[in-house]
Amino acid sequence: MGITFEQVSYRYKERALKQHLALDHIDLSLKTNQFITIVGAPGSGKSTLLQHLNGLLRADHGTIHLLDMIISPSPAKLPKGLNQRVGLVFQYPEQQLFKETIWEDLLYGPLNFNMSKAEAELAAKKAAEFMGLDDLILAKSPYQLSSGQIRKAAIAAVLAAGPEIIVLDEPTASLDASSRLELMTLLHRQCQEQGRTVIVVTHALEEVAPFTDQIIVMDEGTIAFVGKPHELVNRTDLIDKAGLQIPAAYELYAALQKPLRLSKLDHYPSAAELAAAIKAAIS
Amino acid sequence: MKHKLMLGRYIEGQSLLHRLDPRSKLASMLCFIAAVFLINSYVTLFIGLVFTLIIIVLTKIPLSYYIRAIKPLIFLIAFITLFHIFFHTEGARMLKVGVFSIYSGGLEKGLVAAGRMTLFIAFAAVLSFTTQPDRIANALGSFLRPLKRLGVPVERLTLMLSLSLRFIPTIFEEVERIWKAQVSRGFSLADQPLKEKAKRTIALLVPVTSSAFRRAESLADAMEARSYRLGASRSQYRQMLWKRSDTLFVLSFTLPICLITLFN
């Protein structure tokens, strides 16, 4: 069981006459039950890739194996339960909430997936609690909330349906610094405690790197890199191309590595971990 | 959405038609409507069809795009055709089905009506595919300008028109997004009874309408924030330039008008 892309290609048809391939014969193999990060320059195909996981976009060529499901190019039918098992949180969460109140929105998914009213309410309540949404927020309309609250509500609405894979498109945009860390920690918990697979698209390496098991770099519709975050940090060509920034703490550690004879890193450390290592070397 | 509406979309391109002045395209569209109204026989329909095909080839946009533009209206066209076929009693009787009889005149009227309708849509598609909505509005504005002396609020009208044209693709996108949001959480029209299908489609309208109002509001705010005022003199981002090719293009439309009048 995993996520496998075999020679998947996709081209947007409506927008203009001659479009380059948004996905260009992608081969990718990922393990489930991991925290996966996708980075890349704008227009490199990240969002297109995500939408394939949920069946919103159908590949022109190639097959996607997802858990025990197989997604073939249309006109083949989408596997049953795909929408429930793969939850997609949109890049602009305000586009995702369409019911009159947040509470109704949380119930929308579970009710569609044939849960009974009681089950759906229980699932919605649990998701709301997990994302820290109180009753006051649940009774409001999406338009009355701050962008951070909308973001949380959108994620809760997806979690309520109980997906095995959660896919998030730039979930930390429009969040303040502490909420960003909080959100990533929550997602990481989903991964570790519930055994769910979390797939995140982001531009901020610093936010996700400490939690990430696998990082994927996309470039012009192709996969440029798959590996651990600390392996990516040395690939400056990719970092520049994808418009990423190496976290300051990591750069500091790298600069001090030789003079302080610090050990080589075999994982991506948190800032606190780096500070402790430097402290130990100095004293 | 499997059948995306094509009519009303702009498709990027570099063809001759794309580069023409929007005024010449609008003027020739009016000529073309006149020509199509004159069509009333197989021969003239054929002339109109050939001329439209030439224009379509000039846009360098695949024919499949035009077919997709016409598709949503196919039932209307079929209805008009059948109406003519069953209710006209000219020419020779060709076939008798129950109480209905089909006459050769009726058949011709029906097919010609269908052809006229198709040509209208195809040409409207040519205009929308090759011209950005705001340019169509500009062109219309410059045509209406003389009416200003008569007290017609031309500026208000063009502003209204350009805003509504500007919002056509936005509302399509909005529908698509909300559709995606619903589909990704288990919404499905397939294997639902017809009544449920209708109900669910209406459920799509509510969020689209409310978000359209919100967009309109924020657009008004944005215009006010930049001191937009009706009647103020303003320059245009894209100047309209009438070139010789524009004159030639409009003049070329006299050809089908003449031919169609001649063969009628």
XYZ file of C-alpha atoms in Angstrom, chain A residues 13-17 51 54-57 77 80 83-84 86-88 90 92 95-100 105-106 108-110 112-113 141 143 157-158 161, chain B residues 4 6 9-13 18 59-62 65 68 174 176-188 191 200 203 206-207 210-211 214-215:
74
model
C -7.085 22.508 -21.915
C -9.442 25.414 -21.415
C -7.175 28.291 -20.649
C -5.264 28.831 -23.854
C -4.521 27.087 -27.105
C -5.785 17.656 -7.378
C -8.472 13.519 -5.044
C -9.777 12.838 -8.545
C -10.638 16.512 -9.133
C -8.321 16.452 -12.110
C -14.686 5.561 -13.386
C -15.503 4.299 -4.976
C -13.229 11.418 -2.002
C -13.695 10.085 1.479
C -8.388 11.322 0.337
C -9.327 14.688 1.857
C -8.233 17.809 0.037
C -7.854 23.889 -0.918
C -7.887 29.255 -0.683
C -13.446 28.795 -1.545
C -13.973 25.533 0.196
C -16.618 26.505 2.721
C -19.984 27.021 1.101
C -22.601 26.252 3.742
C -24.329 28.905 5.826
C -20.041 22.720 6.565
C -18.350 20.252 8.899
C -21.468 18.169 4.768
C -18.667 15.670 4.108
C -19.646 13.000 6.663
C -22.344 12.706 1.983
C -20.292 9.664 2.879
C -20.966 32.031 8.718
C -17.686 35.182 5.954
C -14.274 20.029 7.497
C -11.907 17.682 5.707
C -14.897 12.858 6.925
C -17.484 23.639 -19.593
C -17.047 27.758 -24.090
C -14.517 32.773 -23.111
C -11.450 34.488 -24.476
C -8.772 32.251 -25.935
C -5.284 33.636 -26.177
C -3.791 33.731 -29.619
C -6.926 38.514 -32.457
C -8.742 32.614 -35.985
C -6.370 29.634 -35.800
C -8.527 28.151 -33.044
C -9.433 24.479 -33.563
C -13.703 24.757 -29.635
C -18.141 22.923 -27.912
C -16.593 30.530 -9.114
C -16.157 25.541 -10.943
C -14.496 26.155 -7.586
C -17.602 25.566 -5.524
C -18.338 22.527 -7.647
C -14.852 21.253 -6.877
C -15.299 21.970 -3.176
C -18.499 19.957 -3.130
C -17.197 17.101 -5.275
C -14.069 16.736 -3.175
C -16.281 16.100 -0.188
C -18.405 13.422 -1.703
C -20.930 15.388 -3.721
C -22.041 13.483 -6.785
C -26.640 7.756 -9.824
C -28.334 19.633 -5.784
C -27.726 24.073 -3.977
C -26.809 29.744 -3.502
C -23.093 29.966 -2.680
C -23.699 35.065 -2.506
C -20.063 35.078 -3.489
C -19.420 39.806 -2.256
C -17.147 40.183 -5.262
